[in-house]
Structure formats: C-alpha cells, structure tokens
mmCIF file of C-alpha atoms in Angstrom:
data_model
loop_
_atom_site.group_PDB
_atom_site.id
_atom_site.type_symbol
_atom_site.label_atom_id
_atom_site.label_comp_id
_atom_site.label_asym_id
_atom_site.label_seq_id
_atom_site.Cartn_x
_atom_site.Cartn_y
_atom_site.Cartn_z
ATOM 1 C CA UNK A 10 1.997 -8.364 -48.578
ATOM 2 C CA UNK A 11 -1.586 -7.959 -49.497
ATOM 3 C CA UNK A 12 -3.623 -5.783 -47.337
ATOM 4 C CA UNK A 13 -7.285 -5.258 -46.936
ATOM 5 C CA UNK A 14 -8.519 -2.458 -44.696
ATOM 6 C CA UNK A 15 -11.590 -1.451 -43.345
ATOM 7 C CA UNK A 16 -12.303 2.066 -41.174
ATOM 8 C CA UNK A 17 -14.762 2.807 -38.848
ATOM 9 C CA UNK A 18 -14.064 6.571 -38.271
ATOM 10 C CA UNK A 19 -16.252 9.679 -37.173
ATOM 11 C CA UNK A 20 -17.088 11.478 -40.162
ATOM 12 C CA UNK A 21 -15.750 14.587 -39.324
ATOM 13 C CA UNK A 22 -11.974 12.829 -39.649
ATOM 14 C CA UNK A 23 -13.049 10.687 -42.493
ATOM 15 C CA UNK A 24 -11.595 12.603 -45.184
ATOM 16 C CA UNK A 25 -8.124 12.771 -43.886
ATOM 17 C CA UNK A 26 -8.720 8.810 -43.316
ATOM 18 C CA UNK A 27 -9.766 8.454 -46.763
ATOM 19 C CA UNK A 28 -6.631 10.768 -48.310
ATOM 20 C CA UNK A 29 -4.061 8.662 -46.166
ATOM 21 C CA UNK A 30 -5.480 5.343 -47.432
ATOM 22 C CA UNK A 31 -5.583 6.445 -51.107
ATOM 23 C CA UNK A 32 -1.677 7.152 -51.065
ATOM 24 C CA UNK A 33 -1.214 3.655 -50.541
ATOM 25 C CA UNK A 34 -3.967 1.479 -51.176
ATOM 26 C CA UNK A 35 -7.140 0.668 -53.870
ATOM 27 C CA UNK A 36 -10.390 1.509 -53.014
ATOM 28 C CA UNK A 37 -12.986 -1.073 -52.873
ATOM 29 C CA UNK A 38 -16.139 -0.069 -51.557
ATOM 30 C CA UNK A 39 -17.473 2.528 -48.951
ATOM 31 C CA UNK A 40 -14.885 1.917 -46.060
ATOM 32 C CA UNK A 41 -13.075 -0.650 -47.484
ATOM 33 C CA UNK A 42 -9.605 -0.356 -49.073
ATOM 34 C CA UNK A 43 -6.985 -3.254 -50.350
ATOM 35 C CA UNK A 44 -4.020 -3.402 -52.496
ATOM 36 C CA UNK A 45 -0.142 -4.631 -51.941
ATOM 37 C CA UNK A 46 1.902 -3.333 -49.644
ATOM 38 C CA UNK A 47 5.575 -3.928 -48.858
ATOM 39 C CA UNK A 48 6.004 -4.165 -45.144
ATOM 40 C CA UNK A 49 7.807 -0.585 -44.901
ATOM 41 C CA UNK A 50 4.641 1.479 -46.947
ATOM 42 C CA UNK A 51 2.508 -0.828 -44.599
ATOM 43 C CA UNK A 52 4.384 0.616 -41.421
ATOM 44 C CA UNK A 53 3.967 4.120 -42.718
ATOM 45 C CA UNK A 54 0.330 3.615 -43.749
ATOM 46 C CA UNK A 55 -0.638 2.909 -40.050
ATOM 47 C CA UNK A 56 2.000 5.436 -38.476
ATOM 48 C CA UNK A 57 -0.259 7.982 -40.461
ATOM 49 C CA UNK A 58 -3.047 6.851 -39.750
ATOM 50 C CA UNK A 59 -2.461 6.731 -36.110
ATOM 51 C CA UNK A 60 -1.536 10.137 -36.214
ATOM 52 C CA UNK A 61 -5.317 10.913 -37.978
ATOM 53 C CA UNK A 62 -7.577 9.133 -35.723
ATOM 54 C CA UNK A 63 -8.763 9.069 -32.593
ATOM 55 C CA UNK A 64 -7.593 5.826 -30.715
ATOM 56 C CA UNK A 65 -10.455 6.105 -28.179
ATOM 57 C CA UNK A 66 -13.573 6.660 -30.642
ATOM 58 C CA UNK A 67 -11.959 5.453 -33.994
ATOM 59 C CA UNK A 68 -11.537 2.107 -35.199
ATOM 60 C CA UNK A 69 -9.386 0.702 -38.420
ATOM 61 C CA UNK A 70 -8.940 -3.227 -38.805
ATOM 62 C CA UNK A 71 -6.216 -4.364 -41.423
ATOM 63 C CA UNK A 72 -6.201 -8.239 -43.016
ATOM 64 C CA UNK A 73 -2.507 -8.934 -44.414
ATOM 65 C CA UNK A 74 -1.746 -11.936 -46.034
ATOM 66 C CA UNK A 75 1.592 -12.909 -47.921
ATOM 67 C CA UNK A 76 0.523 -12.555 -51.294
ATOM 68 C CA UNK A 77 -2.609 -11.827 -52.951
ATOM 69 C CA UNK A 78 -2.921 -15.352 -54.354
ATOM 70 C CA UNK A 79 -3.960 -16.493 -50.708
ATOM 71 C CA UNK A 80 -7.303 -14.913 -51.080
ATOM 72 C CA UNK A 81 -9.965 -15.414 -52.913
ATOM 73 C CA UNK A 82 -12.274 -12.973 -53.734
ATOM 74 C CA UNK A 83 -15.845 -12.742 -54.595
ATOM 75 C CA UNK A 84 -18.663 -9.880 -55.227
ATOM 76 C CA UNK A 85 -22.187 -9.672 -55.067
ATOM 77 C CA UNK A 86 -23.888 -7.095 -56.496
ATOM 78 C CA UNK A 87 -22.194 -4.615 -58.506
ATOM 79 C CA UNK A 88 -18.449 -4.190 -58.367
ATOM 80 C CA UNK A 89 -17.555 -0.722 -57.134
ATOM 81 C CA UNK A 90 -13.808 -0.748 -57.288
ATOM 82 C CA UNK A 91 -13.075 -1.134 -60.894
ATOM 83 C CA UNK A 92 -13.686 -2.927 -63.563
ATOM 84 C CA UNK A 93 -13.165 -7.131 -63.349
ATOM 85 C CA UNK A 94 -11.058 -9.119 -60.506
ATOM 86 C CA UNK A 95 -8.723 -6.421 -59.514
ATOM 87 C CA UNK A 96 -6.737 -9.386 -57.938
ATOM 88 C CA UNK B 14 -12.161 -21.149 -44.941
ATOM 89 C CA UNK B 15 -12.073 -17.871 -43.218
ATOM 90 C CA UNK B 16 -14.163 -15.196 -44.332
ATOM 91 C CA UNK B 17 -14.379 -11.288 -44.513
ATOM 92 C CA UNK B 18 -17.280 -10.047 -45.406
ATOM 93 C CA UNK B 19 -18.085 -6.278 -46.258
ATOM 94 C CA UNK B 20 -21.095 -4.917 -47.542
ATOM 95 C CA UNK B 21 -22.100 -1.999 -49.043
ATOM 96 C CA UNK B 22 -26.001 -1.988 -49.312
ATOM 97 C CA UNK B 23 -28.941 0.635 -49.251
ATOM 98 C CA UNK B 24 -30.186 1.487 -46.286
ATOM 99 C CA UNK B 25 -33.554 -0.011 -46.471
ATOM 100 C CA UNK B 26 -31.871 -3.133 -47.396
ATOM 101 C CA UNK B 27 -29.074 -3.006 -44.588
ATOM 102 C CA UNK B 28 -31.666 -4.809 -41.846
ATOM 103 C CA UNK B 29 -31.539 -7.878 -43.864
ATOM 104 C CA UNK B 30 -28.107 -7.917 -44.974
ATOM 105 C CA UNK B 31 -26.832 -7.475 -41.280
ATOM 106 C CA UNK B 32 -29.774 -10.532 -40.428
ATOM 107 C CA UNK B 33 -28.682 -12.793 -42.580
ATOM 108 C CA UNK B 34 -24.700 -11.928 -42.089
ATOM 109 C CA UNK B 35 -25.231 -12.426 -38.144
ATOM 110 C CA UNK B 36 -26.548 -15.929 -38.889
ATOM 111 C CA UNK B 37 -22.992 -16.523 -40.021
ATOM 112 C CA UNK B 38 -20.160 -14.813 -38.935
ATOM 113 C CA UNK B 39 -18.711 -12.435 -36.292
ATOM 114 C CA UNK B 40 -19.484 -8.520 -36.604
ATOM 115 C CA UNK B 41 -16.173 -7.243 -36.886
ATOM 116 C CA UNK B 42 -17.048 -3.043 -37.442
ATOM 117 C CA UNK B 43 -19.559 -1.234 -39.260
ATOM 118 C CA UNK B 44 -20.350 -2.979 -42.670
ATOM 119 C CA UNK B 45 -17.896 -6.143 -41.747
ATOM 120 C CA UNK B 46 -17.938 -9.428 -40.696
ATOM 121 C CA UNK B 47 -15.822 -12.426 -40.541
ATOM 122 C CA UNK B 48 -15.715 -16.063 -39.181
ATOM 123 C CA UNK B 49 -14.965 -19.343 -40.519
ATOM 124 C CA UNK B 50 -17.184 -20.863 -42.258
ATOM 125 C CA UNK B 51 -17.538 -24.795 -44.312
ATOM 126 C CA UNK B 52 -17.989 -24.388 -48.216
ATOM 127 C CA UNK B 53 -21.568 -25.240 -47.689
ATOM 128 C CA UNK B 54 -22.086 -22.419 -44.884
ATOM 129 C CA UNK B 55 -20.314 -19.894 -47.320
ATOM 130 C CA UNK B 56 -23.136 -21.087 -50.417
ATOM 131 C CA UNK B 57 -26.155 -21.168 -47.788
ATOM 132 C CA UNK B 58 -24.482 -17.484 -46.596
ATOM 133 C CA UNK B 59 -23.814 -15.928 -50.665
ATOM 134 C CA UNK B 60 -27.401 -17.967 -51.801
ATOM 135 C CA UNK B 61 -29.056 -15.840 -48.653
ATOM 136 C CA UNK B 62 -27.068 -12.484 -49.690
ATOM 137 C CA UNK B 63 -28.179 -13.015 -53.715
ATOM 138 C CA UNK B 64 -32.182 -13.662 -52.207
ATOM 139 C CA UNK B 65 -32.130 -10.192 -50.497
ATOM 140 C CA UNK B 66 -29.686 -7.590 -52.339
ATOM 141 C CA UNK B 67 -30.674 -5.629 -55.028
ATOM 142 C CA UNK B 68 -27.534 -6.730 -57.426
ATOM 143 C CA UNK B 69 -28.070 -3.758 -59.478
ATOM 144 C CA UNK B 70 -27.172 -1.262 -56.990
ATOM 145 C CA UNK B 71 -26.035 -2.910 -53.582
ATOM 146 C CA UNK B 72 -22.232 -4.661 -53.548
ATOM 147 C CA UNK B 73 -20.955 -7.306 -50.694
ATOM 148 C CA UNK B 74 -17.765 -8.514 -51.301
ATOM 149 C CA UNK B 75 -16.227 -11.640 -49.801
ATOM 150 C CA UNK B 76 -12.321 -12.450 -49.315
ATOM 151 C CA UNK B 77 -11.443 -16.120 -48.035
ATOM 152 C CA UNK B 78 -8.622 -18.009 -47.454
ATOM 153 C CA UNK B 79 -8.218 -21.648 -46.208
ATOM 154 C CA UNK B 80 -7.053 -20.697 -42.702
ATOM 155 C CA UNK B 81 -7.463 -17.608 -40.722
ATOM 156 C CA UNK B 82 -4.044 -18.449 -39.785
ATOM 157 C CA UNK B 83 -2.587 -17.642 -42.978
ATOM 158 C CA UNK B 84 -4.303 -13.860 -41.739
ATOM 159 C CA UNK B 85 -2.826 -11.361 -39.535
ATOM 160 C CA UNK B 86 -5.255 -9.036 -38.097
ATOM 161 C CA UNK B 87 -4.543 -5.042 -36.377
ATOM 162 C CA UNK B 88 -7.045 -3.266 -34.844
ATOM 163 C CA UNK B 89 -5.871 0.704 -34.744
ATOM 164 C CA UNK B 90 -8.318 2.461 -32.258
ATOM 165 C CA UNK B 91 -10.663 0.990 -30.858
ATOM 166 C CA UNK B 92 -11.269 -3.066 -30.834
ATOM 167 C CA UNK B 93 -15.068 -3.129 -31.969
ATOM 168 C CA UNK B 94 -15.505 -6.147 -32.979
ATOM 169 C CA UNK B 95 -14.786 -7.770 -28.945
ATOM 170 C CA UNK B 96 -12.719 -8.363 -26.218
ATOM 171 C CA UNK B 97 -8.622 -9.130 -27.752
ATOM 172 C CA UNK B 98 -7.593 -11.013 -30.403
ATOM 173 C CA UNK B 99 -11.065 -12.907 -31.959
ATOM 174 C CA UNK B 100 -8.959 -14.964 -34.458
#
C-alpha cells in the first residue's frame, strides 16, 4: 500500500514521532511522511506509534491507497523531500 | 478528485496560505487540508497558492486521486480535523 502520513504532536514527543516514522517511511516535508508500506510494517508503524503519543493531546492522520499509481502528486514551491517525483 | 493538501510555508506567509486553503477544502490538522474538489477548483486553488508563496523557499504539496473512496483514512489520537469519519 502507499501511505501518506501527517503528525500533529507536542514537540516535546516529536522526536521519538519523527525516529518511528523514519524506520518506515520517506520524509516529505515538515510533518509529513509517505512511502510504501506492506500491510504488516503498516500495522507495526501505528502499534509504535501508539505506544509514543499521547491519544488525548496528539494527533497522526494516515492516507493509504493500493498502490502509489492512484495518486497523483504535485508541488509548489520547492521540493523538500528529494530530488524529482519521488513517486 | 480528492485532495490532500500540506503546506510547508514561512510564517509570515502562513495567514494567506491557510486563507486561501480554507476557501477550498477541509482543515484536516496543522499544515493539512483536504476535500474534493472539480479540476477547475483544484487550478483556481494551485493558481491562488503560486500568487502568494514565495516558490523559492515555501513548499505545498498536493496528492489527488479520483475518489476519496479509493482512500482510507486513520486518525491515531486525537480526531482534529471534526466530529467521526469526514470522508
């Protein structure tokens, strides 16, 4: 599946956030993570995640599609993430 | 289409960004948004974006697909974005 996730975390538990996602995603932009998952990383992504935050002040939202070819994607701007479509 | 929308912008420029964002879509969670949109709301939406970022240092990036139905959507924490389920 492809994934796109976006935190909203308190800062002081953002690092931990930002660690977990790195094991198993890209980084896109400041809060913003995406990459493919299969649906057993994507189960222990959240599980770890859950076990970071704080369910009653933190928030993380995650977008899964099939495949990447589903989405389109388009920048403004600069393009933090790397270099080109990184679709 | 259905669109996500995060942004990544300077501070000074954020009022705008958020502005012109709100015209369109949903606020999802700090720096997101997402709604459905027609082609011609996404080109009035990017044109509007383009007329206010500074493309040499602030990034938005858009993801769409045909159907927010082709989109599965968590929320871990906290549901900012509103009451249940907004897709």
């Amino acid at each position: 599946m492809f994934v796109i996730l976006v935190y909203d975390t308190a800062v002081e538990r953002n690092p931990k956030v930002l660690k977990t996602c790195r094991k198993y995603l890209h980084w896109t932009q400041r809060s913003v993570f995406q990459g493919e998952l299969s649906t057993a990383q994507y189960r222990a992504l959240t599980a770890a995640l859950n076990a970071v935050i704080d369910p009653t002040h933190d928030s993380i939202v995650t977008y899964r599609t099939r495949s990447p070819d589903l989405v389109e994607t388009a920048t403004l701007g600069i393009d933090l993430g790397g270099p080109g479509d990184i679709l």
